[in-house]
């Protein structure tokens, strides 16, 4: 869950012919402030990833520093 954009998690629920998005605040659930959501059989849990966090996890600090140096080079041209 480290790479997730925790503020953008959604449950996509189909009711009849209509799809409804239910926002889920993962931080509140993990901290015990909100109850666990009850999922229906056809629900879709959409968890978008945070590219910045994923890059850190995949390549560590070296990848992060490489990306920062490339961005810096192009920003100051």
PDB file of C-alpha atoms in Angstrom:
ATOM      1  CA  UNK A   1       0.000   0.000   0.000  1.00  0.00           C
ATOM      2  CA  UNK A   2       3.082   2.225   0.180  1.00  0.00           C
ATOM      3  CA  UNK A   3       2.759   3.258  -3.469  1.00  0.00           C
ATOM      4  CA  UNK A   4      -0.962   4.047  -3.313  1.00  0.00           C
ATOM      5  CA  UNK A   5      -2.401   7.503  -3.612  1.00  0.00           C
ATOM      6  CA  UNK A   6      -4.272   6.982  -0.370  1.00  0.00           C
ATOM      7  CA  UNK A   7      -6.533   9.986  -0.813  1.00  0.00           C
ATOM      8  CA  UNK A   8      -7.826   8.744  -4.159  1.00  0.00           C
ATOM      9  CA  UNK A   9      -8.928   5.169  -3.368  1.00  0.00           C
ATOM     10  CA  UNK A  10     -12.420   4.411  -4.668  1.00  0.00           C
ATOM     11  CA  UNK A  11     -14.913   1.574  -4.615  1.00  0.00           C
ATOM     12  CA  UNK A  12     -16.760   1.370  -7.912  1.00  0.00           C
ATOM     13  CA  UNK A  13     -20.160  -0.200  -7.285  1.00  0.00           C
ATOM     14  CA  UNK A  14     -22.619  -1.256  -9.974  1.00  0.00           C
ATOM     15  CA  UNK A  15     -26.268  -0.867  -9.036  1.00  0.00           C
ATOM     16  CA  UNK A  16     -28.524  -2.008 -11.867  1.00  0.00           C
ATOM     17  CA  UNK A  17     -27.144  -0.312 -14.983  1.00  0.00           C
ATOM     18  CA  UNK A  18     -25.473   2.498 -13.067  1.00  0.00           C
ATOM     19  CA  UNK A  19     -21.957   2.680 -11.652  1.00  0.00           C
ATOM     20  CA  UNK A  20     -21.356   4.676  -8.514  1.00  0.00           C
ATOM     21  CA  UNK A  21     -17.977   5.707  -7.083  1.00  0.00           C
ATOM     22  CA  UNK A  22     -17.555   5.625  -3.322  1.00  0.00           C
ATOM     23  CA  UNK A  23     -14.531   7.496  -1.947  1.00  0.00           C
ATOM     24  CA  UNK A  24     -12.524   5.621   0.658  1.00  0.00           C
ATOM     25  CA  UNK A  25     -10.223   7.425   3.102  1.00  0.00           C
ATOM     26  CA  UNK A  26      -7.601   4.748   3.777  1.00  0.00           C
ATOM     27  CA  UNK A  27      -5.765   6.845   6.379  1.00  0.00           C
ATOM     28  CA  UNK A  28      -8.927   7.168   8.472  1.00  0.00           C
ATOM     29  CA  UNK A  29      -9.650   3.445   8.192  1.00  0.00           C
ATOM     30  CA  UNK A  30      -6.107   2.444   9.176  1.00  0.00           C
ATOM     31  CA  UNK A  31      -6.165   4.806  12.160  1.00  0.00           C
ATOM     32  CA  UNK A  32      -9.512   3.357  13.317  1.00  0.00           C
ATOM     33  CA  UNK A  33     -11.500   6.568  12.761  1.00  0.00           C
ATOM     34  CA  UNK A  34     -13.700   5.005  10.037  1.00  0.00           C
ATOM     35  CA  UNK A  35     -14.999   1.433   9.825  1.00  0.00           C
ATOM     36  CA  UNK A  36     -13.776  -0.996   7.178  1.00  0.00           C
ATOM     37  CA  UNK A  37     -15.918  -0.669   4.047  1.00  0.00           C
ATOM     38  CA  UNK A  38     -18.207  -3.596   3.267  1.00  0.00           C
ATOM     39  CA  UNK A  39     -17.611  -4.805  -0.288  1.00  0.00           C
ATOM     40  CA  UNK A  40     -20.348  -6.262  -2.498  1.00  0.00           C
ATOM     41  CA  UNK A  41     -19.651  -9.178  -4.829  1.00  0.00           C
ATOM     42  CA  UNK A  42     -19.246  -7.073  -8.003  1.00  0.00           C
ATOM     43  CA  UNK A  43     -17.405  -4.120  -6.452  1.00  0.00           C
ATOM     44  CA  UNK A  44     -14.167  -2.888  -7.981  1.00  0.00           C
ATOM     45  CA  UNK A  45     -11.542  -1.397  -5.655  1.00  0.00           C
ATOM     46  CA  UNK A  46      -9.550   1.222  -7.557  1.00  0.00           C
ATOM     47  CA  UNK A  47      -6.206   2.111  -5.984  1.00  0.00           C
ATOM     48  CA  UNK A  48      -4.174   4.493  -8.172  1.00  0.00           C
ATOM     49  CA  UNK A  49      -0.448   4.466  -7.608  1.00  0.00           C
ATOM     50  CA  UNK A  50       1.723   7.375  -6.643  1.00  0.00           C
ATOM     51  CA  UNK A  51       4.522   7.356  -9.229  1.00  0.00           C
ATOM     52  CA  UNK A  52       6.931   9.172  -6.914  1.00  0.00           C
ATOM     53  CA  UNK A  53       6.516   6.594  -4.126  1.00  0.00           C
ATOM     54  CA  UNK A  54       6.700   3.711  -6.604  1.00  0.00           C
ATOM     55  CA  UNK A  55       9.982   5.036  -8.010  1.00  0.00           C
ATOM     56  CA  UNK A  56      11.496   5.270  -4.549  1.00  0.00           C
ATOM     57  CA  UNK A  57      10.444   1.729  -3.691  1.00  0.00           C
ATOM     58  CA  UNK A  58      11.577   0.261  -7.019  1.00  0.00           C
ATOM     59  CA  UNK A  59      14.949   1.946  -7.290  1.00  0.00           C
ATOM     60  CA  UNK A  60      15.713   3.459  -3.961  1.00  0.00           C
ATOM     61  CA  UNK A  61      17.370   6.784  -3.399  1.00  0.00           C
ATOM     62  CA  UNK A  62      19.628   6.401  -6.452  1.00  0.00           C
ATOM     63  CA  UNK A  63      16.635   6.505  -8.774  1.00  0.00           C
ATOM     64  CA  UNK A  64      15.196   9.482  -6.950  1.00  0.00           C
ATOM     65  CA  UNK A  65      18.444  11.413  -7.170  1.00  0.00           C
ATOM     66  CA  UNK A  66      18.751  10.561 -10.852  1.00  0.00           C
ATOM     67  CA  UNK A  67      15.266  11.856 -11.579  1.00  0.00           C
ATOM     68  CA  UNK A  68      15.904  15.033  -9.593  1.00  0.00           C
ATOM     69  CA  UNK A  69      19.157  15.698 -11.457  1.00  0.00           C
ATOM     70  CA  UNK A  70      17.481  15.215 -14.849  1.00  0.00           C
ATOM     71  CA  UNK A  71      14.618  17.532 -13.918  1.00  0.00           C
ATOM     72  CA  UNK A  72      17.100  20.120 -12.613  1.00  0.00           C
ATOM     73  CA  UNK A  73      19.147  20.000 -15.809  1.00  0.00           C
ATOM     74  CA  UNK A  74      16.095  20.600 -18.008  1.00  0.00           C
ATOM     75  CA  UNK A  75      14.602  23.221 -15.703  1.00  0.00           C
ATOM     76  CA  UNK A  76      17.636  25.472 -15.827  1.00  0.00           C
ATOM     77  CA  UNK A  77      18.353  25.324 -19.553  1.00  0.00           C
TER      78      UNK A  77
END
